[in-house]
XYZ file of C-alpha atoms in Angstrom:
495
model
C -18.976 0.858 1.928
C -19.004 1.337 -1.770
C -15.930 0.095 -3.774
C -15.315 3.598 -4.882
C -15.072 4.868 -1.316
C -12.894 1.935 -0.438
C -10.577 2.855 -3.230
C -10.394 6.264 -1.915
C -9.438 5.267 1.596
C -7.056 2.542 0.531
C -3.546 2.922 2.054
C -4.250 6.338 3.513
C -4.213 4.101 6.364
C -1.077 3.420 8.438
C 0.242 6.797 7.521
C 0.185 8.430 10.937
C -0.841 12.056 11.114
C -2.930 14.708 9.189
C -1.271 17.992 8.550
C -1.600 20.791 5.988
C 0.716 21.137 3.144
C 3.425 23.667 4.174
C 4.623 25.777 1.275
C 8.191 26.717 0.775
C 9.182 30.049 1.863
C 9.945 31.458 -1.724
C 7.761 34.155 -3.104
C 5.823 33.250 -6.349
C 8.186 35.661 -8.149
C 11.412 34.120 -6.798
C 14.030 32.622 -8.943
C 14.110 28.775 -9.186
C 15.173 27.263 -5.718
C 18.270 25.332 -5.446
C 17.221 21.790 -4.748
C 18.377 20.517 -1.168
C 20.524 17.375 -0.938
C 22.038 15.565 2.007
C 24.227 12.570 1.895
C 25.448 10.469 4.839
C 27.077 7.079 5.399
C 25.891 4.315 7.669
C 26.386 0.599 8.723
C 23.539 -1.734 9.417
C 22.773 -5.368 9.642
C 20.096 -6.726 7.382
C 19.203 -10.325 6.658
C 22.135 -11.277 8.952
C 24.565 -9.315 6.887
C 26.633 -6.199 7.885
C 26.003 -3.645 5.186
C 27.653 -0.302 4.534
C 25.239 2.002 2.795
C 24.929 5.693 1.749
C 21.546 7.547 2.349
C 20.891 10.331 -0.155
C 17.888 12.585 0.560
C 17.279 15.023 -2.310
C 14.789 17.356 -3.836
C 13.627 17.021 -7.424
C 11.931 20.174 -9.048
C 8.976 19.589 -11.210
C 8.002 22.274 -13.796
C 4.668 23.510 -14.835
C 3.607 23.793 -18.400
C 5.753 26.940 -18.903
C 8.815 25.104 -17.656
C 8.849 27.070 -14.386
C 9.334 25.128 -10.996
C 5.976 24.282 -9.683
C 6.608 21.573 -7.184
C 9.342 19.903 -5.131
C 9.486 15.913 -4.689
C 11.776 14.437 -2.155
C 13.326 11.021 -2.518
C 15.217 9.112 0.164
C 17.537 6.620 -1.324
C 19.538 3.870 0.423
C 22.525 2.586 -1.676
C 24.690 -0.353 -0.553
C 28.431 0.399 -0.963
C 30.102 -2.948 -0.183
C 28.646 -4.951 -2.986
C 29.044 -5.485 -6.726
C 29.158 -2.541 -9.056
C 26.292 -0.221 -8.836
C 25.293 -0.787 -12.488
C 24.757 -4.563 -11.642
C 22.932 -3.924 -8.603
C 19.084 -3.781 -8.617
C 17.248 -0.631 -7.489
C 13.618 -0.362 -6.330
C 11.433 2.677 -6.418
C 8.836 2.602 -3.727
C 5.688 4.663 -2.825
C 2.433 4.172 -0.880
C -0.883 5.355 -1.971
C -3.913 7.105 -0.707
C -3.991 9.136 -2.670
C -2.379 11.591 -0.154
C -0.292 9.056 1.714
C 3.342 9.420 2.151
C 5.912 6.356 2.068
C 5.762 6.183 5.905
C 4.261 2.790 6.038
C 6.735 1.062 3.673
C 9.652 3.325 4.512
C 9.437 3.201 8.300
C 7.282 0.135 8.706
C 8.536 -2.358 6.374
C 11.663 -1.895 4.225
C 13.778 1.206 5.406
C 16.837 0.558 7.434
C 15.089 2.113 10.432
C 11.537 1.457 11.778
C 9.351 3.764 13.916
C 7.642 2.219 16.834
C 5.111 3.758 19.212
C 2.528 6.485 19.019
C 2.568 10.150 19.547
C 5.233 11.689 21.631
C 6.514 8.247 22.658
C 7.802 7.212 19.325
C 11.221 5.760 18.788
C 13.321 4.930 15.849
C 14.900 1.385 15.889
C 17.140 -0.659 13.425
C 15.087 -2.741 10.937
C 17.118 -6.122 10.451
C 14.409 -7.192 7.861
C 15.113 -4.437 5.425
C 16.039 -5.922 1.984
C 18.809 -3.335 1.518
C 21.304 -6.296 1.514
C 19.840 -7.325 -1.870
C 18.447 -4.202 -3.582
C 18.867 -0.491 -3.297
C 15.703 1.465 -2.187
C 14.513 4.721 -3.328
C 11.454 5.957 -1.503
C 9.374 8.619 -3.276
C 6.901 11.066 -1.472
C 4.523 12.313 -4.205
C 3.637 16.161 -4.203
C 1.762 16.958 -1.103
C 3.175 14.192 1.032
C 6.211 13.864 3.294
C 8.464 16.970 2.481
C 7.157 17.109 -1.099
C 5.036 20.084 -1.875
C 3.766 22.635 -4.556
C 5.889 25.678 -4.548
C 4.411 29.132 -3.693
C 2.156 30.339 -6.293
C 1.055 26.719 -7.318
C -1.726 24.923 -5.904
C -0.586 21.342 -6.593
C -3.819 20.344 -8.610
C -1.712 19.610 -11.845
C -0.079 16.714 -9.833
C -3.361 15.563 -8.043
C -4.807 13.355 -10.695
C -4.140 9.972 -12.063
C -2.320 11.160 -15.036
C -0.582 14.147 -13.569
C 0.671 12.124 -10.663
C 1.840 9.245 -12.832
C 3.756 11.743 -15.211
C 5.431 13.407 -12.241
C 6.467 10.109 -10.535
C 7.787 8.816 -13.744
C 9.954 11.908 -14.284
C 11.404 11.768 -10.888
C 12.295 8.125 -11.409
C 13.983 8.885 -14.837
C 15.892 12.014 -13.242
C 17.027 9.741 -10.416
C 18.479 7.140 -12.722
C 20.251 9.587 -14.724
C 21.682 11.549 -11.848
C 23.006 8.460 -10.106
C 24.274 6.890 -13.325
C 21.969 3.886 -12.885
C 20.424 3.513 -16.321
C 21.880 0.112 -16.733
C 20.744 -1.207 -13.303
C 17.882 -3.778 -12.932
C 14.965 -1.750 -12.110
C 11.860 -2.511 -9.978
C 8.757 -0.453 -9.011
C 6.780 -1.187 -5.918
C 3.467 0.314 -4.890
C 1.033 -0.298 -2.040
C -2.817 0.223 -2.309
C -3.484 3.176 -4.542
C 0.272 2.984 -5.105
C -0.552 -0.224 -7.242
C -2.709 2.043 -9.546
C 0.059 4.500 -9.637
C 2.529 1.655 -10.525
C 0.270 0.430 -13.522
C 0.090 4.165 -14.749
C 3.674 4.727 -14.399
C 4.455 1.557 -16.493
C 1.991 2.884 -18.967
C 3.793 6.044 -19.341
C 6.679 4.250 -20.882
C 9.290 6.663 -19.649
C 11.216 4.130 -17.667
C 11.500 0.402 -18.580
C 11.152 -1.964 -15.539
C 12.386 -5.433 -14.942
C 9.724 -6.102 -12.376
C 6.599 -4.534 -10.674
C 5.593 -5.262 -7.119
C 2.089 -4.760 -6.084
C 0.948 -4.726 -2.323
C -2.695 -4.803 -1.440
C -3.803 -4.506 -5.017
C -6.526 -2.052 -5.852
C -8.943 -3.509 -8.399
C -11.898 -1.374 -9.600
C -14.755 -3.876 -10.423
C -18.198 -2.907 -11.529
C -21.478 -4.652 -12.246
C -24.204 -6.548 -10.485
C -22.018 -9.514 -9.652
C -18.220 -9.072 -9.461
C -17.898 -6.648 -6.637
C -19.778 -9.185 -4.507
C -18.051 -12.226 -5.928
C -14.555 -10.764 -5.255
C -15.354 -9.784 -1.710
C -16.815 -12.918 -0.399
C -13.699 -14.979 0.125
C -12.268 -12.252 2.433
C -15.633 -12.194 4.272
C -15.146 -15.872 4.901
C -11.601 -15.489 6.396
C -12.655 -12.819 8.741
C -15.600 -14.660 9.826
C -13.219 -17.606 10.368
C -10.974 -15.355 12.522
C -13.759 -14.222 14.686
C -15.047 -17.968 14.999
C -18.399 -17.009 13.570
C -18.370 -20.149 11.378
C -17.483 -23.772 12.142
C -13.844 -23.949 11.361
C -13.982 -27.807 11.240
C -10.348 -27.970 11.501
C -9.737 -25.906 8.419
C -7.063 -23.083 8.273
C -7.848 -19.651 7.180
C -6.065 -20.426 3.815
C -8.397 -23.505 3.370
C -11.544 -21.571 4.137
C -10.323 -18.818 1.643
C -9.738 -21.502 -1.067
C -13.204 -22.899 -0.474
C -14.861 -19.559 -0.699
C -13.070 -18.683 -3.866
C -14.230 -22.090 -5.432
C -17.789 -21.336 -4.420
C -17.611 -17.698 -5.621
C -16.263 -18.745 -8.956
C -19.083 -21.402 -9.505
C -22.336 -21.617 -7.611
C -22.356 -18.102 -6.279
C -21.736 -16.262 -9.651
C -24.197 -18.426 -11.446
C -26.919 -17.666 -8.899
C -26.148 -13.777 -9.090
C -26.309 -13.921 -12.959
C -29.690 -15.600 -12.776
C -30.998 -12.755 -10.735
C -34.841 -12.702 -10.329
C -35.110 -15.973 -12.294
C -33.375 -17.985 -9.500
C -36.129 -20.068 -7.837
C -36.943 -19.212 -4.198
C -35.878 -22.713 -3.011
C -32.489 -22.285 -4.709
C -32.094 -18.813 -3.364
C -32.744 -19.865 0.107
C -30.389 -22.836 -0.205
C -27.714 -20.582 -1.400
C -28.136 -18.118 1.512
C -27.759 -20.974 3.959
C -24.479 -21.959 2.091
C -23.213 -18.310 2.222
C -24.175 -18.083 6.027
C -22.022 -21.149 6.540
C -19.166 -19.457 4.882
C -19.304 -15.930 6.078
C -21.124 -16.161 9.325
C -24.102 -13.734 8.661
C -27.686 -14.872 9.160
C -29.147 -16.384 6.121
C -32.259 -14.173 6.449
C -29.918 -11.147 6.453
C -28.237 -12.374 3.245
C -31.649 -12.976 1.572
C -32.844 -9.352 2.512
C -29.746 -8.092 0.740
C -30.506 -10.131 -2.388
C -27.377 -12.354 -1.961
C -25.315 -9.144 -2.440
C -23.334 -7.963 0.633
C -21.361 -4.740 0.806
C -18.410 -4.229 3.188
C -20.629 -2.259 5.559
C -23.259 -5.084 5.485
C -20.633 -7.548 6.615
C -18.521 -5.360 8.949
C -21.441 -3.996 10.940
C -23.355 -7.319 11.255
C -20.814 -10.103 11.810
C -20.156 -9.248 15.481
C -23.475 -7.077 16.202
C -24.510 -9.627 18.811
C -21.488 -8.630 20.718
C -21.968 -4.913 20.077
C -18.949 -4.685 17.923
C -17.941 -4.002 14.275
C -14.842 -5.235 12.364
C -12.168 -3.241 10.711
C -11.885 -2.843 7.153
C -8.225 -2.442 6.519
C -7.881 -5.452 8.813
C -10.929 -7.385 9.587
C -9.407 -9.037 12.749
C -9.703 -5.522 14.539
C -12.832 -4.506 16.200
C -14.515 -1.470 17.839
C -17.628 -0.793 19.656
C -20.635 -0.089 17.484
C -21.600 2.842 19.684
C -18.087 4.386 19.378
C -18.095 8.179 18.771
C -18.039 8.976 15.102
C -14.787 10.043 13.620
C -13.572 11.274 10.291
C -12.431 8.421 7.779
C -10.195 6.720 7.846
C -9.810 7.373 11.620
C -13.123 5.504 12.227
C -11.689 2.257 10.966
C -10.228 -0.064 13.906
C -8.110 -1.780 11.385
C -6.007 1.423 10.973
C -2.551 0.513 12.258
C -3.847 -2.886 13.677
C -1.250 -5.255 14.606
C -1.391 -8.483 16.858
C 2.045 -7.490 18.074
C 1.891 -5.616 21.562
C 2.819 -1.917 21.517
C 6.315 -1.323 22.565
C 7.061 0.073 26.006
C 8.206 3.689 25.446
C 8.668 6.716 27.847
C 5.812 9.037 28.309
C 8.044 11.959 28.225
C 7.940 14.027 25.075
C 11.172 14.248 23.098
C 13.346 17.199 23.096
C 14.525 19.051 20.086
C 17.298 21.585 20.716
C 16.669 21.449 24.488
C 13.018 22.221 24.098
C 10.374 19.743 24.613
C 8.686 18.921 21.279
C 4.921 18.988 20.614
C 3.173 15.665 20.810
C 2.930 15.522 16.927
C 3.409 11.996 15.363
C 5.801 13.166 12.522
C 8.350 14.435 15.055
C 10.320 11.171 15.143
C 10.547 11.227 11.488
C 11.597 14.768 11.263
C 14.405 14.150 13.863
C 15.498 11.200 11.868
C 15.726 13.197 8.698
C 17.383 16.044 10.380
C 19.716 14.293 12.874
C 20.541 11.029 11.271
C 20.198 11.811 7.464
C 21.243 15.479 7.711
C 18.382 16.728 5.774
C 17.036 19.958 7.227
C 13.717 20.478 5.580
C 12.089 24.046 5.309
C 8.760 22.444 5.980
C 6.982 19.877 8.296
C 6.665 16.257 7.276
C 3.122 15.308 6.174
C 2.617 11.743 6.888
C -1.097 11.898 5.516
C -2.714 14.523 3.557
C -6.486 14.049 3.420
C -6.850 17.450 1.403
C -4.856 15.765 -1.479
C -7.174 12.819 -1.238
C -10.265 15.125 -1.548
C -8.833 16.997 -4.471
C -7.771 13.887 -6.403
C -9.114 13.459 -9.914
C -9.569 9.664 -10.373
C -10.289 10.151 -14.107
C -13.223 7.740 -14.033
C -12.075 5.114 -11.558
C -11.493 2.581 -14.439
C -9.125 -0.262 -13.455
C -5.547 0.347 -14.446
C -4.321 -3.239 -14.091
C -4.943 -3.880 -17.825
C -1.920 -1.595 -18.619
C 0.270 -4.172 -16.510
C -1.037 -6.967 -18.666
C -0.376 -5.036 -21.914
C 3.212 -4.264 -20.959
C 3.849 -7.854 -20.033
C 2.583 -8.895 -23.272
C 4.880 -6.397 -24.888
C 7.888 -7.170 -22.902
C 8.621 -10.858 -22.454
C 10.988 -10.141 -19.645
C 8.652 -8.195 -17.360
C 7.668 -9.923 -14.256
C 5.072 -9.276 -11.606
C 4.850 -9.758 -7.716
C 1.673 -9.431 -5.866
C 1.163 -9.638 -2.175
C -2.120 -9.867 -0.364
C -3.576 -10.083 3.265
C -6.156 -12.748 4.045
C -8.074 -10.318 6.292
C -8.069 -7.163 4.149
C -11.465 -6.051 3.212
C -10.398 -2.767 1.707
C -8.505 -4.445 -1.283
C -9.803 -8.013 -1.055
C -7.226 -10.868 -2.016
C -9.499 -12.473 -4.624
C -10.411 -9.174 -6.358
C -6.713 -8.664 -6.861
C -6.436 -12.118 -8.406
C -9.664 -11.438 -10.480
C -8.341 -8.138 -11.963
C -4.957 -9.576 -12.786
C -6.677 -12.638 -14.575
C -8.638 -10.036 -16.592
C -5.664 -7.894 -17.411
C -3.906 -10.539 -19.544
C -0.784 -10.810 -17.251
C 0.934 -14.013 -18.218
C 0.482 -16.316 -15.105
C 4.018 -17.858 -15.492
C 5.557 -14.416 -14.780
C 3.301 -13.721 -11.954
C 4.525 -14.363 -8.344
C 1.849 -14.395 -5.624
C 2.588 -14.199 -1.803
C -0.362 -14.382 0.524
C -0.107 -13.600 4.312
C -2.119 -13.928 7.484
C -2.482 -10.139 7.665
C -4.638 -7.136 6.705
C -4.008 -4.273 4.324
C -0.397 -3.806 5.458
C 0.854 -7.298 6.142
C 4.289 -6.280 7.393
C 2.781 -4.918 10.765
C 3.790 -8.231 12.218
C 7.205 -9.566 12.474
C 6.763 -13.093 10.904
C 5.021 -11.461 7.854
C 7.619 -8.688 7.699
C 10.346 -11.215 7.608
C 8.662 -13.543 4.967
C 7.687 -10.560 2.871
C 11.282 -9.184 2.818
C 12.498 -12.595 1.815
C 9.993 -12.762 -1.027
C 11.137 -9.536 -2.290
C 14.696 -10.601 -2.189
C 13.829 -13.670 -4.200
C 11.994 -11.678 -6.731
C 14.590 -9.098 -7.500
C 17.463 -11.688 -7.311
C 15.840 -14.550 -9.235
C 17.920 -17.760 -9.265
C 19.386 -18.465 -12.885
């Protein structure tokens, strides 16, 4: 799979359903709608602490060029009440990626006060003791076309479905939220996953809001050329081969294999690729043998691919002798090679993969107002918004919108991480947090390291957390707890 297609798919994954954008009921000629808002109070236990908090779900209107309302963005904020004054308390703005993915994975899988478990009609909402709400207020942003956010009648949303249009709209939503809630003086953090890391870099570039720190999960790096796409993928191939025992582990951990593969990629491998056709046949064959020992593919296949292996080359050949392929979002996952074709990203066995067993849930469909609900995955989320948070939306919740993804203008696919490096050089107080999964083939860990190194981000202000997981490391409890603690430490640095 090409790096461009991988970028398109990244972090669509883990959002749970595909549904059309539902337009609000106003006619194009209607007056500006009154933004909906709901506020409720709750008590939860996070990181071992009892926490009282407010939940505020609110619509923000976004104008078109004439100033008329063109779209609605919905934010869901969780604000601790029994702590220090709000102005002193950090606040973190959170989004996923896609493009076209709602905040569902981070909101209801990692950091929100409630998590969603199960699939289809058997979903349940349970308390999330790992939420970092004890340390930082959380504001989840669903960009236009995702969640309850949508274009208004008479607008097609295209103005918001590009790198620049999306970044401008999200920046405006954050600025408005800070003003509305009187939090201009609060420490401010920005968190994006997958394409959300690109969005975060572009929001920082906008300069409308100044941030104390930026958190990047499953960092998207756009790398081109005859060497770097292959150099930066190889260490993740090695860890996936380690997982499936297609290489000799020799007592090494996945982390050790990863480190060895990075050292090889940075030295002998890149030097060989740079030499190209001038590399002598004997050296080429020796290098293929070394690669085979690292990533588990036959040396002859590696030679046939000119030492340059795509994701598809790796995923569809590593376990071919067993009739299997690996996942891309999570290389630990497998599927039959002869499985019926599905529309991407549903064809990826790494989608929603977790080592944790699925929870036991009732097979009976939930009831809404005494009537059995349809077996539609957003149902549990809609019930939560309506019954727990008091937000009765006029449209259905859109977890994943592939139409938005198809309509997106990537404006050249250039790497956006340089904007983070530039911002850090301009602001000596700006810090960066980066989390990666060892088995993520969609946004490989070393590719994230490489693009940050090239961005000019000062290494002394970069915090890296690596996990034994895939694209969304928080699908497993141990990772989720460790990630939440790392986030707490980042937003509450010790003096």
